């Protein structure tokens, strides 16, 4: 079985995000970029399934600018066998990414697609669901445990009331949650090996997909600064503040 793992290049989670002075977007000039943490979990899970003998090949995919090759090399250092970059300088929105991935699913015919539930830059949480709809494949979101056997995937997912376990017939789409696993540390030898693994470069036009943005960002602004907290002497004073100042009671 082949596993396809889409990964996204985002601003590193340790970096403080700054909004451009003109409000047109986020400033990424000279900012450290890395793989989306949820996608890193997806790569780790795919590699673990391969190590168990469930999968025969793990293919990492990224859509975006040429620098996404670095993200794909990281995925291959974790354990992916090869990578595909859909290179474009256009602004990619979830629907466009889902269409690109659907074209690759049709081409590669994977038994399982594992991707992060959302990216930490736009927090859209849409691509996996859109991909399942376009490809008409069963899906399980927010996976905290994945087991594959006998042509089916058993996925445990976190819901408001506790845990829910779904059985999916393969091929299927699975999106990962934080508690699914802890990605391994990437060693220098594996980084060197990743440089020799094949990385295919295609364009959206090669896949017959129009990635023209359907949404327009009008303005990006910093969140309002929070006021400093205060200490109160007793419960009565707290109730008074909540009622007369905060007006939440």
Tab-separated table of C-alpha atoms in Angstrom:
chain	number	residue	atom	x	y	z
A	1	UNK	CA	0.000	0.000	0.000
A	2	UNK	CA	1.151	3.507	-0.844
A	3	UNK	CA	0.585	6.405	1.559
A	4	UNK	CA	0.395	10.001	0.317
A	5	UNK	CA	1.297	12.685	2.873
A	6	UNK	CA	0.693	16.354	2.011
A	7	UNK	CA	2.918	18.787	3.952
A	8	UNK	CA	2.841	22.579	4.155
A	9	UNK	CA	5.627	25.112	4.638
A	10	UNK	CA	4.612	27.596	7.343
A	11	UNK	CA	6.176	30.160	9.663
A	12	UNK	CA	7.896	28.227	12.454
A	13	UNK	CA	5.713	27.888	15.542
A	14	UNK	CA	8.432	29.476	17.725
A	15	UNK	CA	8.420	32.686	15.680
A	16	UNK	CA	6.350	35.700	16.729
A	17	UNK	CA	4.204	36.562	13.716
A	18	UNK	CA	4.295	40.189	12.584
A	19	UNK	CA	1.729	41.921	10.383
A	20	UNK	CA	3.001	44.051	7.499
A	21	UNK	CA	2.783	47.804	8.043
A	22	UNK	CA	0.347	48.202	5.137
A	23	UNK	CA	-1.951	45.475	6.505
A	24	UNK	CA	-1.753	43.337	3.361
A	25	UNK	CA	-0.547	40.193	5.114
A	26	UNK	CA	1.995	38.599	7.407
A	27	UNK	CA	5.660	39.550	7.122
A	28	UNK	CA	7.687	36.427	6.217
A	29	UNK	CA	10.866	38.192	5.069
A	30	UNK	CA	13.897	36.663	6.828
A	31	UNK	CA	11.558	34.564	8.998
A	32	UNK	CA	12.308	30.956	9.879
A	33	UNK	CA	9.993	28.565	8.054
A	34	UNK	CA	9.339	24.920	8.860
A	35	UNK	CA	6.920	22.059	8.297
A	36	UNK	CA	3.432	22.497	9.704
A	37	UNK	CA	3.469	20.560	13.036
A	38	UNK	CA	0.266	18.632	12.244
A	39	UNK	CA	1.779	17.536	8.914
A	40	UNK	CA	4.942	16.422	10.693
A	41	UNK	CA	2.742	14.140	12.798
A	42	UNK	CA	1.168	12.834	9.575
A	43	UNK	CA	4.588	11.991	8.105
A	44	UNK	CA	5.614	10.234	11.314
A	45	UNK	CA	2.430	8.132	11.314
A	46	UNK	CA	2.909	7.157	7.669
A	47	UNK	CA	6.507	6.119	8.339
A	48	UNK	CA	5.423	4.079	11.374
A	49	UNK	CA	2.845	2.261	9.246
A	50	UNK	CA	5.581	1.481	6.746
A	51	UNK	CA	7.857	0.211	9.514
A	52	UNK	CA	5.024	-2.110	10.648
A	53	UNK	CA	4.864	-3.559	7.142
A	54	UNK	CA	1.432	-2.090	6.446
A	55	UNK	CA	2.685	0.331	3.761
A	56	UNK	CA	5.265	-0.202	1.051
A	57	UNK	CA	5.912	3.433	0.096
A	58	UNK	CA	5.444	6.890	1.615
A	59	UNK	CA	5.173	9.813	-0.797
A	60	UNK	CA	5.365	13.386	0.550
A	61	UNK	CA	3.644	16.180	-1.384
A	62	UNK	CA	3.826	19.937	-1.031
A	63	UNK	CA	2.194	22.752	-2.990
A	64	UNK	CA	3.727	26.201	-3.169
A	65	UNK	CA	6.947	28.078	-3.890
A	66	UNK	CA	10.293	26.498	-4.768
A	67	UNK	CA	11.454	26.754	-1.134
A	68	UNK	CA	8.922	24.039	-0.250
A	69	UNK	CA	11.616	21.617	-1.407
A	70	UNK	CA	13.257	22.146	2.000
A	71	UNK	CA	10.045	20.996	3.712
A	72	UNK	CA	9.887	17.936	1.472
A	73	UNK	CA	13.524	17.090	2.254
A	74	UNK	CA	12.599	17.195	5.940
A	75	UNK	CA	9.739	14.783	5.268
A	76	UNK	CA	12.138	12.453	3.478
A	77	UNK	CA	14.600	12.750	6.357
A	78	UNK	CA	11.834	11.550	8.680
A	79	UNK	CA	11.330	8.568	6.398
A	80	UNK	CA	9.326	9.373	3.266
A	81	UNK	CA	10.629	7.529	0.193
A	82	UNK	CA	10.133	10.251	-2.403
A	83	UNK	CA	8.492	13.620	-2.835
A	84	UNK	CA	6.432	15.660	-5.273
A	85	UNK	CA	6.429	19.462	-5.374
A	86	UNK	CA	3.561	21.228	-7.139
A	87	UNK	CA	5.405	24.475	-7.703
A	88	UNK	CA	3.540	27.758	-8.035
A	89	UNK	CA	3.966	31.326	-6.826
A	90	UNK	CA	0.198	31.848	-6.709
A	91	UNK	CA	-1.598	32.244	-3.383
A	92	UNK	CA	-2.943	28.775	-2.663
A	93	UNK	CA	-6.244	28.521	-0.844
A	94	UNK	CA	-7.679	25.278	0.635
A	95	UNK	CA	-9.915	24.457	-2.334
A	96	UNK	CA	-7.060	24.878	-4.820
A	97	UNK	CA	-4.782	22.674	-2.691
A	98	UNK	CA	-7.527	20.037	-2.413
A	99	UNK	CA	-7.925	20.005	-6.200
A	100	UNK	CA	-4.168	19.627	-6.695
A	101	UNK	CA	-4.067	16.776	-4.177
A	102	UNK	CA	-7.082	15.131	-5.824
A	103	UNK	CA	-5.218	15.157	-9.152
A	104	UNK	CA	-2.211	13.539	-7.459
A	105	UNK	CA	-4.445	10.946	-5.781
A	106	UNK	CA	-5.807	10.018	-9.208
A	107	UNK	CA	-2.254	9.780	-10.549
A	108	UNK	CA	-0.555	7.980	-7.643
A	109	UNK	CA	-3.507	5.819	-6.502
A	110	UNK	CA	-2.529	5.724	-2.798
A	111	UNK	CA	-4.280	3.407	-0.376
A	112	UNK	CA	-4.260	6.093	2.311
A	113	UNK	CA	-3.842	9.864	2.445
A	114	UNK	CA	-2.703	11.235	5.817
A	115	UNK	CA	-2.469	14.997	6.372
A	116	UNK	CA	-2.567	17.442	9.246
A	117	UNK	CA	-6.012	18.537	10.411
A	118	UNK	CA	-5.053	22.195	9.867
A	119	UNK	CA	-2.118	24.488	9.192
A	120	UNK	CA	-0.942	26.802	11.957
A	121	UNK	CA	-0.790	29.823	9.641
A	122	UNK	CA	-4.394	30.088	8.416
A	123	UNK	CA	-6.057	27.498	10.737
A	124	UNK	CA	-8.507	26.758	7.920
A	125	UNK	CA	-9.111	23.074	8.764
A	126	UNK	CA	-10.648	22.561	5.307
A	127	UNK	CA	-8.226	20.825	2.937
A	128	UNK	CA	-8.679	17.257	4.188
A	129	UNK	CA	-12.463	17.492	4.132
A	130	UNK	CA	-12.489	19.111	0.692
A	131	UNK	CA	-10.139	16.432	-0.646
A	132	UNK	CA	-12.443	13.689	0.641
A	133	UNK	CA	-15.421	15.369	-1.030
A	134	UNK	CA	-13.664	15.821	-4.377
A	135	UNK	CA	-12.268	12.274	-4.488
A	136	UNK	CA	-15.443	10.758	-2.952
A	137	UNK	CA	-13.348	8.814	-0.443
A	138	UNK	CA	-14.238	8.010	3.184
A	139	UNK	CA	-12.640	10.314	5.745
A	140	UNK	CA	-11.788	10.436	9.446
A	141	UNK	CA	-10.708	13.740	10.961
A	142	UNK	CA	-8.768	14.612	14.143
A	143	UNK	CA	-7.251	11.125	14.437
A	144	UNK	CA	-5.604	10.234	17.757
A	145	UNK	CA	-4.991	6.580	16.772
A	146	UNK	CA	-4.749	4.842	13.395
A	147	UNK	CA	-4.619	1.112	12.726
A	148	UNK	CA	-4.660	-0.490	9.276
A	149	UNK	CA	-5.477	-4.145	8.605
A	150	UNK	CA	-7.409	-6.289	6.115
A	151	UNK	CA	-8.087	-3.436	3.721
A	152	UNK	CA	-9.627	-1.233	6.398
A	153	UNK	CA	-8.444	1.594	8.618
A	154	UNK	CA	-9.628	1.877	12.212
A	155	UNK	CA	-9.388	5.484	13.348
A	156	UNK	CA	-9.978	6.726	16.891
A	157	UNK	CA	-10.852	10.417	16.994
A	158	UNK	CA	-11.493	12.888	19.781
A	159	UNK	CA	-14.983	14.342	20.017
A	160	UNK	CA	-16.708	16.551	22.611
A	161	UNK	CA	-18.110	13.566	24.480
A	162	UNK	CA	-14.931	11.472	24.528
A	163	UNK	CA	-13.556	9.138	21.858
A	164	UNK	CA	-15.149	7.849	18.664
A	165	UNK	CA	-13.786	4.942	16.612
A	166	UNK	CA	-14.513	4.737	12.887
A	167	UNK	CA	-13.866	1.905	10.450
A	168	UNK	CA	-12.984	3.081	6.942
A	169	UNK	CA	-12.654	1.048	3.784
A	170	UNK	CA	-9.464	1.898	1.879
A	171	UNK	CA	-8.544	4.089	0.075
A	172	UNK	CA	-9.389	6.780	2.613
A	173	UNK	CA	-8.463	10.236	3.916
A	174	UNK	CA	-7.249	10.738	7.495
A	175	UNK	CA	-6.372	14.038	9.186
A	176	UNK	CA	-4.128	14.001	12.253
A	177	UNK	CA	-4.532	15.497	15.711
A	178	UNK	CA	-1.749	16.375	18.161
A	179	UNK	CA	-2.074	13.239	20.294
A	180	UNK	CA	-1.622	10.783	17.423
A	181	UNK	CA	2.149	10.509	17.957
A	182	UNK	CA	5.354	12.395	18.718
A	183	UNK	CA	7.518	12.901	15.609
A	184	UNK	CA	11.031	11.502	15.793
A	185	UNK	CA	14.156	13.613	15.941
A	186	UNK	CA	15.660	14.000	12.470
A	187	UNK	CA	19.305	12.876	12.529
A	188	UNK	CA	22.092	14.252	10.371
A	189	UNK	CA	22.658	10.917	8.520
A	190	UNK	CA	18.987	10.847	7.538
A	191	UNK	CA	19.181	14.467	6.385
A	192	UNK	CA	22.086	13.517	4.124
A	193	UNK	CA	20.200	10.469	2.800
A	194	UNK	CA	17.168	12.646	2.058
A	195	UNK	CA	19.230	14.738	-0.359
A	196	UNK	CA	19.597	11.689	-2.603
A	197	UNK	CA	15.934	10.696	-2.606
A	198	UNK	CA	13.888	11.577	-5.730
A	199	UNK	CA	11.939	14.835	-5.747
A	200	UNK	CA	9.584	15.377	-8.688
A	201	UNK	CA	8.638	18.900	-9.705
A	202	UNK	CA	5.325	19.592	-11.469
A	203	UNK	CA	3.172	22.630	-12.188
A	204	UNK	CA	-0.556	23.046	-11.514
A	205	UNK	CA	-1.106	23.208	-15.288
A	206	UNK	CA	0.489	19.754	-15.619
A	207	UNK	CA	-2.270	18.436	-13.356
A	208	UNK	CA	-4.978	20.396	-15.158
A	209	UNK	CA	-5.875	22.464	-12.095
A	210	UNK	CA	-6.718	26.177	-11.980
A	211	UNK	CA	-5.358	27.629	-8.733
A	212	UNK	CA	-6.678	31.160	-9.203
A	213	UNK	CA	-7.686	32.472	-5.734
A	214	UNK	CA	-11.438	32.623	-5.101
A	215	UNK	CA	-11.130	34.661	-1.918
A	216	UNK	CA	-9.545	38.077	-1.432
A	217	UNK	CA	-7.901	39.179	1.805
A	218	UNK	CA	-8.994	42.746	2.437
A	219	UNK	CA	-6.958	43.472	5.531
A	220	UNK	CA	-4.769	41.782	8.134
A	221	UNK	CA	-4.469	43.399	11.583
A	222	UNK	CA	-2.815	42.662	14.900
A	223	UNK	CA	-5.205	41.528	17.649
A	224	UNK	CA	-6.151	44.190	20.194
A	225	UNK	CA	-3.765	44.383	23.143
A	226	UNK	CA	-5.119	42.783	26.307
A	227	UNK	CA	-5.534	44.914	29.385
A	228	UNK	CA	-3.494	44.031	32.437
A	229	UNK	CA	-5.286	42.025	35.106
A	230	UNK	CA	-5.961	43.301	38.628
A	231	UNK	CA	-6.192	41.658	42.032
A	232	UNK	CA	-9.299	41.943	44.186
A	233	UNK	CA	-9.546	41.623	47.962
A	234	UNK	CA	-12.456	39.208	48.163
A	235	UNK	CA	-15.358	37.579	46.309
A	236	UNK	CA	-17.625	40.559	46.854
A	237	UNK	CA	-15.137	42.850	45.126
A	238	UNK	CA	-14.795	40.337	42.272
A	239	UNK	CA	-18.559	40.209	41.758
A	240	UNK	CA	-18.718	44.008	41.833
A	241	UNK	CA	-16.003	44.304	39.145
A	242	UNK	CA	-17.659	41.690	36.931
A	243	UNK	CA	-21.063	43.332	37.296
A	244	UNK	CA	-20.262	47.029	37.099
A	245	UNK	CA	-17.019	47.231	35.083
A	246	UNK	CA	-16.815	44.133	32.907
A	247	UNK	CA	-20.628	43.984	32.721
A	248	UNK	CA	-20.617	40.224	32.228
A	249	UNK	CA	-23.077	39.536	35.080
